[in-house]
PDB file of N, CA and C in Angstrom:
ATOM      1  N   GLU A 297      -4.029  -2.656 -15.830  1.00  0.00           N
ATOM      2  CA  GLU A 297      -3.189  -2.083 -16.848  1.00  0.00           C
ATOM      3  C   GLU A 297      -3.972  -1.109 -17.728  1.00  0.00           C
ATOM      4  N   GLU A 298      -5.225  -1.441 -18.006  1.00  0.00           N
ATOM      5  CA  GLU A 298      -6.060  -0.585 -18.851  1.00  0.00           C
ATOM      6  C   GLU A 298      -6.191   0.807 -18.246  1.00  0.00           C
ATOM      7  N   ILE A 299      -6.422   0.891 -16.949  1.00  0.00           N
ATOM      8  CA  ILE A 299      -6.566   2.184 -16.278  1.00  0.00           C
ATOM      9  C   ILE A 299      -5.237   2.932 -16.303  1.00  0.00           C
ATOM     10  N   PHE A 300      -4.153   2.224 -15.985  1.00  0.00           N
ATOM     11  CA  PHE A 300      -2.825   2.840 -15.948  1.00  0.00           C
ATOM     12  C   PHE A 300      -2.476   3.465 -17.293  1.00  0.00           C
ATOM     13  N   TYR A 301      -2.620   2.699 -18.357  1.00  0.00           N
ATOM     14  CA  TYR A 301      -2.274   3.209 -19.683  1.00  0.00           C
ATOM     15  C   TYR A 301      -3.239   4.307 -20.139  1.00  0.00           C
ATOM     16  N   GLY A 302      -4.499   4.223 -19.755  1.00  0.00           N
ATOM     17  CA  GLY A 302      -5.463   5.258 -20.105  1.00  0.00           C
ATOM     18  C   GLY A 302      -5.124   6.592 -19.461  1.00  0.00           C
ATOM     19  N   ILE A 303      -4.732   6.557 -18.205  1.00  0.00           N
ATOM     20  CA  ILE A 303      -4.397   7.781 -17.471  1.00  0.00           C
ATOM     21  C   ILE A 303      -3.089   8.387 -17.980  1.00  0.00           C
ATOM     22  N   ASN A 304      -2.106   7.545 -18.258  1.00  0.00           N
ATOM     23  CA  ASN A 304      -0.758   8.022 -18.575  1.00  0.00           C
ATOM     24  C   ASN A 304      -0.417   7.991 -20.060  1.00  0.00           C
ATOM     25  N   TYR A 305      -1.401   7.813 -20.925  1.00  0.00           N
ATOM     26  CA  TYR A 305      -1.168   7.644 -22.351  1.00  0.00           C
ATOM     27  C   TYR A 305      -0.310   8.751 -22.971  1.00  0.00           C
ATOM     28  N   SER A 306      -0.628   9.988 -22.694  1.00  0.00           N
ATOM     29  CA  SER A 306       0.072  11.103 -23.342  1.00  0.00           C
ATOM     30  C   SER A 306       1.139  11.740 -22.451  1.00  0.00           C
ATOM     31  N   ARG A 307       1.489  11.091 -21.365  1.00  0.00           N
ATOM     32  CA  ARG A 307       2.470  11.665 -20.445  1.00  0.00           C
ATOM     33  C   ARG A 307       3.870  11.115 -20.717  1.00  0.00           C
ATOM     34  N   SER A 308       4.826  12.011 -20.837  1.00  0.00           N
ATOM     35  CA  SER A 308       6.208  11.580 -21.036  1.00  0.00           C
ATOM     36  C   SER A 308       6.871  11.254 -19.700  1.00  0.00           C
ATOM     37  N   GLN A 309       6.404  11.881 -18.618  1.00  0.00           N
ATOM     38  CA  GLN A 309       6.928  11.630 -17.274  1.00  0.00           C
ATOM     39  C   GLN A 309       5.747  11.444 -16.321  1.00  0.00           C
ATOM     40  N   PRO A 310       5.127  10.247 -16.327  1.00  0.00           N
ATOM     41  CA  PRO A 310       3.908  10.029 -15.545  1.00  0.00           C
ATOM     42  C   PRO A 310       4.031  10.354 -14.061  1.00  0.00           C
ATOM     43  N   CYS A 311       5.143  10.038 -13.445  1.00  0.00           N
ATOM     44  CA  CYS A 311       5.280  10.271 -12.008  1.00  0.00           C
ATOM     45  C   CYS A 311       5.224  11.770 -11.694  1.00  0.00           C
ATOM     46  N   VAL A 312       5.950  12.558 -12.438  1.00  0.00           N
ATOM     47  CA  VAL A 312       5.994  14.006 -12.215  1.00  0.00           C
ATOM     48  C   VAL A 312       4.671  14.651 -12.616  1.00  0.00           C
ATOM     49  N   GLN A 313       4.108  14.229 -13.739  1.00  0.00           N
ATOM     50  CA  GLN A 313       2.906  14.862 -14.270  1.00  0.00           C
ATOM     51  C   GLN A 313       1.630  14.445 -13.540  1.00  0.00           C
ATOM     52  N   SER A 314       1.699  13.461 -12.673  1.00  0.00           N
ATOM     53  CA  SER A 314       0.497  12.997 -11.985  1.00  0.00           C
ATOM     54  C   SER A 314       0.364  13.542 -10.564  1.00  0.00           C
ATOM     55  N   VAL A 315       1.193  14.495 -10.197  1.00  0.00           N
ATOM     56  CA  VAL A 315       1.194  15.037  -8.837  1.00  0.00           C
ATOM     57  C   VAL A 315      -0.185  15.551  -8.420  1.00  0.00           C
ATOM     58  N   GLN A 316      -0.927  16.188  -9.310  1.00  0.00           N
ATOM     59  CA  GLN A 316      -2.224  16.761  -8.960  1.00  0.00           C
ATOM     60  C   GLN A 316      -3.397  15.795  -9.177  1.00  0.00           C
ATOM     61  N   ASP A 317      -3.128  14.588  -9.662  1.00  0.00           N
ATOM     62  CA  ASP A 317      -4.195  13.614  -9.890  1.00  0.00           C
ATOM     63  C   ASP A 317      -4.814  13.159  -8.579  1.00  0.00           C
ATOM     64  N   LYS A 318      -6.067  12.755  -8.647  1.00  0.00           N
ATOM     65  CA  LYS A 318      -6.742  12.243  -7.452  1.00  0.00           C
ATOM     66  C   LYS A 318      -6.063  10.978  -6.947  1.00  0.00           C
ATOM     67  N   PHE A 319      -5.583  10.143  -7.869  1.00  0.00           N
ATOM     68  CA  PHE A 319      -4.803   8.977  -7.499  1.00  0.00           C
ATOM     69  C   PHE A 319      -3.768   8.710  -8.575  1.00  0.00           C
ATOM     70  N   ARG A 320      -2.722   8.002  -8.178  1.00  0.00           N
ATOM     71  CA  ARG A 320      -1.664   7.623  -9.117  1.00  0.00           C
ATOM     72  C   ARG A 320      -1.547   6.111  -9.132  1.00  0.00           C
ATOM     73  N   LEU A 321      -1.316   5.569 -10.298  1.00  0.00           N
ATOM     74  CA  LEU A 321      -1.109   4.133 -10.443  1.00  0.00           C
ATOM     75  C   LEU A 321       0.350   3.879 -10.776  1.00  0.00           C
ATOM     76  N   LEU A 322       0.968   3.038  -9.991  1.00  0.00           N
ATOM     77  CA  LEU A 322       2.351   2.669 -10.227  1.00  0.00           C
ATOM     78  C   LEU A 322       2.457   1.150 -10.214  1.00  0.00           C
ATOM     79  N   ARG A 323       3.246   0.637 -11.097  1.00  0.00           N
ATOM     80  CA  ARG A 323       3.533  -0.797 -11.103  1.00  0.00           C
ATOM     81  C   ARG A 323       4.894  -0.956 -10.452  1.00  0.00           C
ATOM     82  N   TYR A 324       4.966  -1.830  -9.473  1.00  0.00           N
ATOM     83  CA  TYR A 324       6.156  -1.951  -8.642  1.00  0.00           C
ATOM     84  C   TYR A 324       6.623  -3.397  -8.687  1.00  0.00           C
ATOM     85  N   ASP A 325       7.851  -3.627  -9.137  1.00  0.00           N
ATOM     86  CA  ASP A 325       8.411  -4.980  -9.211  1.00  0.00           C
ATOM     87  C   ASP A 325       9.143  -5.284  -7.911  1.00  0.00           C
ATOM     88  N   ILE A 326       8.534  -6.093  -7.074  1.00  0.00           N
ATOM     89  CA  ILE A 326       9.069  -6.382  -5.752  1.00  0.00           C
ATOM     90  C   ILE A 326      10.354  -7.213  -5.811  1.00  0.00           C
ATOM     91  N   SER A 327      10.594  -7.877  -6.943  1.00  0.00           N
ATOM     92  CA  SER A 327      11.806  -8.698  -7.058  1.00  0.00           C
ATOM     93  C   SER A 327      13.053  -7.844  -7.292  1.00  0.00           C
ATOM     94  N   THR A 328      12.884  -6.631  -7.801  1.00  0.00           N
ATOM     95  CA  THR A 328      14.040  -5.777  -8.072  1.00  0.00           C
ATOM     96  C   THR A 328      14.181  -4.632  -7.075  1.00  0.00           C
ATOM     97  N   ASN A 329      13.148  -4.345  -6.310  1.00  0.00           N
ATOM     98  CA  ASN A 329      13.206  -3.275  -5.329  1.00  0.00           C
ATOM     99  C   ASN A 329      12.501  -3.752  -4.067  1.00  0.00           C
ATOM    100  N   GLN A 330      13.207  -3.774  -2.979  1.00  0.00           N
ATOM    101  CA  GLN A 330      12.713  -4.368  -1.733  1.00  0.00           C
ATOM    102  C   GLN A 330      11.991  -3.399  -0.793  1.00  0.00           C
ATOM    103  N   LEU A 331      11.751  -2.165  -1.208  1.00  0.00           N
ATOM    104  CA  LEU A 331      11.173  -1.162  -0.313  1.00  0.00           C
ATOM    105  C   LEU A 331       9.858  -1.608   0.323  1.00  0.00           C
ATOM    106  N   LEU A 332       8.870  -1.992  -0.482  1.00  0.00           N
ATOM    107  CA  LEU A 332       7.570  -2.402   0.079  1.00  0.00           C
ATOM    108  C   LEU A 332       7.669  -3.711   0.849  1.00  0.00           C
ATOM    109  N   LYS A 333       8.541  -4.591   0.411  1.00  0.00           N
ATOM    110  CA  LYS A 333       8.738  -5.846   1.138  1.00  0.00           C
ATOM    111  C   LYS A 333       9.294  -5.566   2.534  1.00  0.00           C
ATOM    112  N   ASN A 334      10.283  -4.712   2.612  1.00  0.00           N
ATOM    113  CA  ASN A 334      10.880  -4.384   3.910  1.00  0.00           C
ATOM    114  C   ASN A 334       9.943  -3.554   4.782  1.00  0.00           C
ATOM    115  N   ARG A 335       9.236  -2.616   4.183  1.00  0.00           N
ATOM    116  CA  ARG A 335       8.383  -1.710   4.944  1.00  0.00           C
ATOM    117  C   ARG A 335       7.104  -2.380   5.448  1.00  0.00           C
ATOM    118  N   HIS A 336       6.450  -3.176   4.579  1.00  0.00           N
ATOM    119  CA  HIS A 336       5.133  -3.730   4.940  1.00  0.00           C
ATOM    120  C   HIS A 336       5.050  -5.254   4.830  1.00  0.00           C
ATOM    121  N   ASN A 337       6.204  -5.914   4.560  1.00  0.00           N
ATOM    122  CA  ASN A 337       6.211  -7.363   4.360  1.00  0.00           C
ATOM    123  C   ASN A 337       5.339  -7.736   3.160  1.00  0.00           C
ATOM    124  N   ALA A 338       5.417  -6.942   2.113  1.00  0.00           N
ATOM    125  CA  ALA A 338       4.600  -7.137   0.913  1.00  0.00           C
ATOM    126  C   ALA A 338       5.016  -8.394   0.163  1.00  0.00           C
ATOM    127  N   ILE A 339       4.052  -8.937  -0.572  1.00  0.00           N
ATOM    128  CA  ILE A 339       4.306 -10.085  -1.430  1.00  0.00           C
ATOM    129  C   ILE A 339       3.844  -9.737  -2.846  1.00  0.00           C
ATOM    130  N   PRO A 340       4.347 -10.458  -3.850  1.00  0.00           N
ATOM    131  CA  PRO A 340       3.912 -10.179  -5.224  1.00  0.00           C
ATOM    132  C   PRO A 340       2.393 -10.272  -5.367  1.00  0.00           C
ATOM    133  N   GLY A 341       1.822  -9.343  -6.113  1.00  0.00           N
ATOM    134  CA  GLY A 341       0.385  -9.336  -6.360  1.00  0.00           C
ATOM    135  C   GLY A 341      -0.413  -8.423  -5.448  1.00  0.00           C
ATOM    136  N   MET A 342       0.233  -7.835  -4.450  1.00  0.00           N
ATOM    137  CA  MET A 342      -0.476  -6.946  -3.529  1.00  0.00           C
ATOM    138  C   MET A 342      -0.717  -5.587  -4.154  1.00  0.00           C
ATOM    139  N   PHE A 343      -1.801  -4.965  -3.734  1.00  0.00           N
ATOM    140  CA  PHE A 343      -2.148  -3.604  -4.116  1.00  0.00           C
ATOM    141  C   PHE A 343      -1.985  -2.713  -2.892  1.00  0.00           C
ATOM    142  N   PHE A 344      -1.430  -1.534  -3.086  1.00  0.00           N
ATOM    143  CA  PHE A 344      -1.266  -0.562  -2.013  1.00  0.00           C
ATOM    144  C   PHE A 344      -1.885   0.749  -2.448  1.00  0.00           C
ATOM    145  N   ILE A 345      -2.614   1.372  -1.542  1.00  0.00           N
ATOM    146  CA  ILE A 345      -3.171   2.697  -1.809  1.00  0.00           C
ATOM    147  C   ILE A 345      -2.704   3.614  -0.689  1.00  0.00           C
ATOM    148  N   TYR A 346      -2.038   4.691  -1.098  1.00  0.00           N
ATOM    149  CA  TYR A 346      -1.548   5.705  -0.174  1.00  0.00           C
ATOM    150  C   TYR A 346      -2.307   6.994  -0.403  1.00  0.00           C
ATOM    151  N   SER A 347      -2.432   7.769   0.651  1.00  0.00           N
ATOM    152  CA  SER A 347      -2.996   9.109   0.560  1.00  0.00           C
ATOM    153  C   SER A 347      -2.107  10.015   1.395  1.00  0.00           C
ATOM    154  N   ASP A 348      -1.625  11.093   0.797  1.00  0.00           N
ATOM    155  CA  ASP A 348      -0.706  11.997   1.493  1.00  0.00           C
ATOM    156  C   ASP A 348       0.484  11.244   2.094  1.00  0.00           C
ATOM    157  N   SER A 349       1.019  10.307   1.317  1.00  0.00           N
ATOM    158  CA  SER A 349       2.191   9.501   1.705  1.00  0.00           C
ATOM    159  C   SER A 349       1.928   8.569   2.879  1.00  0.00           C
ATOM    160  N   ARG A 350       0.670   8.332   3.201  1.00  0.00           N
ATOM    161  CA  ARG A 350       0.315   7.435   4.302  1.00  0.00           C
ATOM    162  C   ARG A 350      -0.493   6.277   3.750  1.00  0.00           C
ATOM    163  N   LEU A 351      -0.178   5.068   4.224  1.00  0.00           N
ATOM    164  CA  LEU A 351      -0.860   3.868   3.759  1.00  0.00           C
ATOM    165  C   LEU A 351      -2.293   3.849   4.261  1.00  0.00           C
ATOM    166  N   ILE A 352      -3.205   3.664   3.315  1.00  0.00           N
ATOM    167  CA  ILE A 352      -4.615   3.644   3.681  1.00  0.00           C
ATOM    168  C   ILE A 352      -5.258   2.293   3.362  1.00  0.00           C
ATOM    169  N   PHE A 353      -4.639   1.528   2.436  1.00  0.00           N
ATOM    170  CA  PHE A 353      -5.195   0.233   2.048  1.00  0.00           C
ATOM    171  C   PHE A 353      -4.101  -0.657   1.468  1.00  0.00           C
ATOM    172  N   SER A 354      -4.203  -1.952   1.755  1.00  0.00           N
ATOM    173  CA  SER A 354      -3.360  -2.941   1.088  1.00  0.00           C
ATOM    174  C   SER A 354      -4.027  -4.302   1.186  1.00  0.00           C
ATOM    175  N   ASP A 355      -4.030  -5.010   0.069  1.00  0.00           N
ATOM    176  CA  ASP A 355      -4.613  -6.352   0.036  1.00  0.00           C
ATOM    177  C   ASP A 355      -4.299  -6.965  -1.328  1.00  0.00           C
ATOM    178  N   LEU A 356      -4.680  -8.220  -1.489  1.00  0.00           N
ATOM    179  CA  LEU A 356      -4.530  -8.901  -2.775  1.00  0.00           C
ATOM    180  C   LEU A 356      -5.747  -8.685  -3.669  1.00  0.00           C
ATOM    181  N   ILE A 357      -6.833  -8.175  -3.095  1.00  0.00           N
ATOM    182  CA  ILE A 357      -8.056  -7.886  -3.848  1.00  0.00           C
ATOM    183  C   ILE A 357      -8.603  -6.530  -3.416  1.00  0.00           C
ATOM    184  N   PHE A 358      -9.452  -5.950  -4.265  1.00  0.00           N
ATOM    185  CA  PHE A 358     -10.084  -4.675  -3.941  1.00  0.00           C
ATOM    186  C   PHE A 358     -11.470  -4.890  -3.354  1.00  0.00           C
ATOM    187  N   ASN A 359     -11.894  -4.060  -2.514  1.00  0.00           N
ATOM    188  CA  ASN A 359     -13.217  -3.985  -1.886  1.00  0.00           C
ATOM    189  C   ASN A 359     -13.789  -5.336  -1.476  1.00  0.00           C
ATOM    190  N   GLY A 360     -12.909  -6.304  -1.194  1.00  0.00           N
ATOM    191  CA  GLY A 360     -13.338  -7.614  -0.722  1.00  0.00           C
ATOM    192  C   GLY A 360     -13.847  -8.556  -1.783  1.00  0.00           C
ATOM    193  N   TYR A 361     -13.798  -8.156  -3.062  1.00  0.00           N
ATOM    194  CA  TYR A 361     -14.395  -8.980  -4.108  1.00  0.00           C
ATOM    195  C   TYR A 361     -13.448  -9.416  -5.213  1.00  0.00           C
ATOM    196  N   GLY A 362     -12.617  -8.528  -5.728  1.00  0.00           N
ATOM    197  CA  GLY A 362     -11.789  -8.921  -6.858  1.00  0.00           C
ATOM    198  C   GLY A 362     -10.817  -7.851  -7.292  1.00  0.00           C
ATOM    199  N   THR A 363     -10.319  -8.003  -8.520  1.00  0.00           N
ATOM    200  CA  THR A 363      -9.317  -7.083  -9.046  1.00  0.00           C
ATOM    201  C   THR A 363      -9.774  -6.404 -10.338  1.00  0.00           C
ATOM    202  N   ALA A 364     -11.056  -6.424 -10.614  1.00  0.00           N
ATOM    203  CA  ALA A 364     -11.598  -5.791 -11.821  1.00  0.00           C
ATOM    204  C   ALA A 364     -11.589  -4.264 -11.666  1.00  0.00           C
ATOM    205  N   LYS A 365     -11.742  -3.580 -12.784  1.00  0.00           N
ATOM    206  CA  LYS A 365     -11.749  -2.114 -12.786  1.00  0.00           C
ATOM    207  C   LYS A 365     -12.809  -1.558 -11.840  1.00  0.00           C
ATOM    208  N   LYS A 366     -14.015  -2.146 -11.834  1.00  0.00           N
ATOM    209  CA  LYS A 366     -15.078  -1.639 -10.961  1.00  0.00           C
ATOM    210  C   LYS A 366     -14.720  -1.832  -9.491  1.00  0.00           C
ATOM    211  N   ASP A 367     -14.036  -2.936  -9.161  1.00  0.00           N
ATOM    212  CA  ASP A 367     -13.600  -3.160  -7.777  1.00  0.00           C
ATOM    213  C   ASP A 367     -12.551  -2.123  -7.373  1.00  0.00           C
ATOM    214  N   PHE A 368     -11.644  -1.836  -8.303  1.00  0.00           N
ATOM    215  CA  PHE A 368     -10.625  -0.821  -8.052  1.00  0.00           C
ATOM    216  C   PHE A 368     -11.258   0.550  -7.812  1.00  0.00           C
ATOM    217  N   MET A 369     -12.184   0.930  -8.667  1.00  0.00           N
ATOM    218  CA  MET A 369     -12.813   2.241  -8.542  1.00  0.00           C
ATOM    219  C   MET A 369     -13.593   2.362  -7.231  1.00  0.00           C
ATOM    220  N   LYS A 370     -14.261   1.287  -6.815  1.00  0.00           N
ATOM    221  CA  LYS A 370     -14.964   1.301  -5.523  1.00  0.00           C
ATOM    222  C   LYS A 370     -13.972   1.472  -4.377  1.00  0.00           C
ATOM    223  N   GLN A 371     -12.819   0.790  -4.485  1.00  0.00           N
ATOM    224  CA  GLN A 371     -11.812   0.884  -3.427  1.00  0.00           C
ATOM    225  C   GLN A 371     -11.217   2.284  -3.368  1.00  0.00           C
ATOM    226  N   VAL A 372     -10.961   2.896  -4.510  1.00  0.00           N
ATOM    227  CA  VAL A 372     -10.439   4.267  -4.540  1.00  0.00           C
ATOM    228  C   VAL A 372     -11.428   5.219  -3.881  1.00  0.00           C
ATOM    229  N   TYR A 373     -12.714   5.073  -4.193  1.00  0.00           N
ATOM    230  CA  TYR A 373     -13.745   5.911  -3.585  1.00  0.00           C
ATOM    231  C   TYR A 373     -13.752   5.738  -2.059  1.00  0.00           C
ATOM    232  N   LYS A 374     -13.731   4.481  -1.615  1.00  0.00           N
ATOM    233  CA  LYS A 374     -13.753   4.187  -0.183  1.00  0.00           C
ATOM    234  C   LYS A 374     -12.513   4.759   0.508  1.00  0.00           C
ATOM    235  N   CYS A 375     -11.354   4.619  -0.125  1.00  0.00           N
ATOM    236  CA  CYS A 375     -10.122   5.141   0.460  1.00  0.00           C
ATOM    237  C   CYS A 375     -10.129   6.668   0.508  1.00  0.00           C
ATOM    238  N   GLY A 376     -10.759   7.295  -0.477  1.00  0.00           N
ATOM    239  CA  GLY A 376     -10.899   8.751  -0.454  1.00  0.00           C
ATOM    240  C   GLY A 376     -11.680   9.206   0.763  1.00  0.00           C
ATOM    241  N   LYS A 377     -12.767   8.504   1.052  1.00  0.00           N
ATOM    242  CA  LYS A 377     -13.573   8.833   2.238  1.00  0.00           C
ATOM    243  C   LYS A 377     -12.772   8.618   3.519  1.00  0.00           C
ATOM    244  N   LEU A 378     -12.034   7.496   3.599  1.00  0.00           N
ATOM    245  CA  LEU A 378     -11.220   7.220   4.784  1.00  0.00           C
ATOM    246  C   LEU A 378     -10.154   8.294   4.977  1.00  0.00           C
ATOM    247  N   SER A 379      -9.560   8.732   3.877  1.00  0.00           N
ATOM    248  CA  SER A 379      -8.537   9.777   3.940  1.00  0.00           C
ATOM    249  C   SER A 379      -9.133  11.087   4.454  1.00  0.00           C
ATOM    250  N   GLU A 380     -10.316  11.453   3.960  1.00  0.00           N
ATOM    251  CA  GLU A 380     -10.986  12.665   4.429  1.00  0.00           C
ATOM    252  C   GLU A 380     -11.260  12.608   5.925  1.00  0.00           C
ATOM    253  N   GLU A 381     -11.525  11.394   6.432  1.00  0.00           N
ATOM    254  CA  GLU A 381     -11.795  11.202   7.857  1.00  0.00           C
ATOM    255  C   GLU A 381     -10.515  11.058   8.680  1.00  0.00           C
ATOM    256  N   GLY A 382      -9.356  11.050   8.009  1.00  0.00           N
ATOM    257  CA  GLY A 382      -8.075  10.918   8.710  1.00  0.00           C
ATOM    258  C   GLY A 382      -7.796   9.514   9.200  1.00  0.00           C
ATOM    259  N   LYS A 383      -8.381   8.514   8.553  1.00  0.00           N
ATOM    260  CA  LYS A 383      -8.203   7.119   8.966  1.00  0.00           C
ATOM    261  C   LYS A 383      -7.168   6.443   8.066  1.00  0.00           C
ATOM    262  N   PHE A 384      -6.009   6.135   8.654  1.00  0.00           N
ATOM    263  CA  PHE A 384      -4.907   5.516   7.939  1.00  0.00           C
ATOM    264  C   PHE A 384      -4.416   4.304   8.719  1.00  0.00           C
ATOM    265  N   LEU A 385      -3.674   3.446   8.045  1.00  0.00           N
ATOM    266  CA  LEU A 385      -3.025   2.343   8.737  1.00  0.00           C
ATOM    267  C   LEU A 385      -1.817   2.901   9.486  1.00  0.00           C
ATOM    268  N   PRO A 386      -1.392   2.238  10.576  1.00  0.00           N
ATOM    269  CA  PRO A 386      -0.231   2.739  11.325  1.00  0.00           C
ATOM    270  C   PRO A 386       1.022   2.787  10.446  1.00  0.00           C
ATOM    271  N   GLU A 387       1.927   3.714  10.750  1.00  0.00           N
ATOM    272  CA  GLU A 387       3.150   3.859   9.958  1.00  0.00           C
ATOM    273  C   GLU A 387       3.991   2.585   9.943  1.00  0.00           C
ATOM    274  N   ASP A 388       3.952   1.835  11.032  1.00  0.00           N
ATOM    275  CA  ASP A 388       4.761   0.618  11.114  1.00  0.00           C
ATOM    276  C   ASP A 388       3.976  -0.639  10.719  1.00  0.00           C
ATOM    277  N   PHE A 389       2.881  -0.476   9.991  1.00  0.00           N
ATOM    278  CA  PHE A 389       2.026  -1.599   9.595  1.00  0.00           C
ATOM    279  C   PHE A 389       2.801  -2.608   8.754  1.00  0.00           C
ATOM    280  N   LYS A 390       2.710  -3.903   9.154  1.00  0.00           N
ATOM    281  CA  LYS A 390       3.321  -5.001   8.398  1.00  0.00           C
ATOM    282  C   LYS A 390       2.376  -6.181   8.376  1.00  0.00           C
ATOM    283  N   PHE A 391       2.322  -6.853   7.237  1.00  0.00           N
ATOM    284  CA  PHE A 391       1.569  -8.097   7.146  1.00  0.00           C
ATOM    285  C   PHE A 391       2.390  -9.215   7.766  1.00  0.00           C
ATOM    286  N   THR A 392       1.704 -10.198   8.336  1.00  0.00           N
ATOM    287  CA  THR A 392       2.396 -11.363   8.877  1.00  0.00           C
ATOM    288  C   THR A 392       1.765 -12.621   8.310  1.00  0.00           C
ATOM    289  N   GLY A 393       2.589 -13.609   8.054  1.00  0.00           N
ATOM    290  CA  GLY A 393       2.095 -14.912   7.594  1.00  0.00           C
ATOM    291  C   GLY A 393       1.461 -14.914   6.218  1.00  0.00           C
ATOM    292  N   MET A 394       1.808 -13.956   5.371  1.00  0.00           N
ATOM    293  CA  MET A 394       1.218 -13.882   4.030  1.00  0.00           C
ATOM    294  C   MET A 394       1.996 -14.757   3.049  1.00  0.00           C
ATOM    295  N   LYS A 395       1.276 -15.393   2.137  1.00  0.00           N
ATOM    296  CA  LYS A 395       1.878 -16.157   1.051  1.00  0.00           C
ATOM    297  C   LYS A 395       1.375 -15.589  -0.261  1.00  0.00           C
ATOM    298  N   SER A 396       2.243 -15.566  -1.250  1.00  0.00           N
ATOM    299  CA  SER A 396       1.817 -15.083  -2.565  1.00  0.00           C
ATOM    300  C   SER A 396       0.928 -16.124  -3.202  1.00  0.00           C
ATOM    301  N   TRP A 397       0.233 -15.738  -4.284  1.00  0.00           N
ATOM    302  CA  TRP A 397      -0.639 -16.673  -5.003  1.00  0.00           C
ATOM    303  C   TRP A 397       0.158 -17.884  -5.453  1.00  0.00           C
ATOM    304  N   ASP A 398       1.417 -17.679  -5.845  1.00  0.00           N
ATOM    305  CA  ASP A 398       2.246 -18.772  -6.346  1.00  0.00           C
ATOM    306  C   ASP A 398       2.624 -19.753  -5.231  1.00  0.00           C
ATOM    307  N   GLU A 399       2.705 -19.268  -3.993  1.00  0.00           N
ATOM    308  CA  GLU A 399       3.082 -20.112  -2.871  1.00  0.00           C
ATOM    309  C   GLU A 399       1.887 -20.800  -2.220  1.00  0.00           C
ATOM    310  N   ALA A 400       0.685 -20.348  -2.500  1.00  0.00           N
ATOM    311  CA  ALA A 400      -0.507 -20.914  -1.864  1.00  0.00           C
ATOM    312  C   ALA A 400      -0.713 -22.363  -2.287  1.00  0.00           C
ATOM    313  N   ASP A 401      -1.208 -23.147  -1.359  1.00  0.00           N
ATOM    314  CA  ASP A 401      -1.437 -24.580  -1.640  1.00  0.00           C
ATOM    315  C   ASP A 401      -2.624 -24.792  -2.527  1.00  0.00           C
TER     316      ASP A 401
END
């Protein structure tokens, strides 16, 4: 949230005004909009990183370690390199057998 609010603090229309940004942060409520659930079998708490409208990363944690700002920034850097190399997840990529943190035993 700290990064999101820092980037979009003075923007009246963050989605439109962030078109030229290196990355965009969006908060997506999966309970009210089923797009990511239907497209990728997403569960609450997942992070998605797209580049040029193509999925490049998705997981419950960043860079294999956590959800802190430094983990996020490392993941953004890594995804930037993957994007430059043209390495993306398949368009029909879906998770299988995933449980949200709330459903985990």
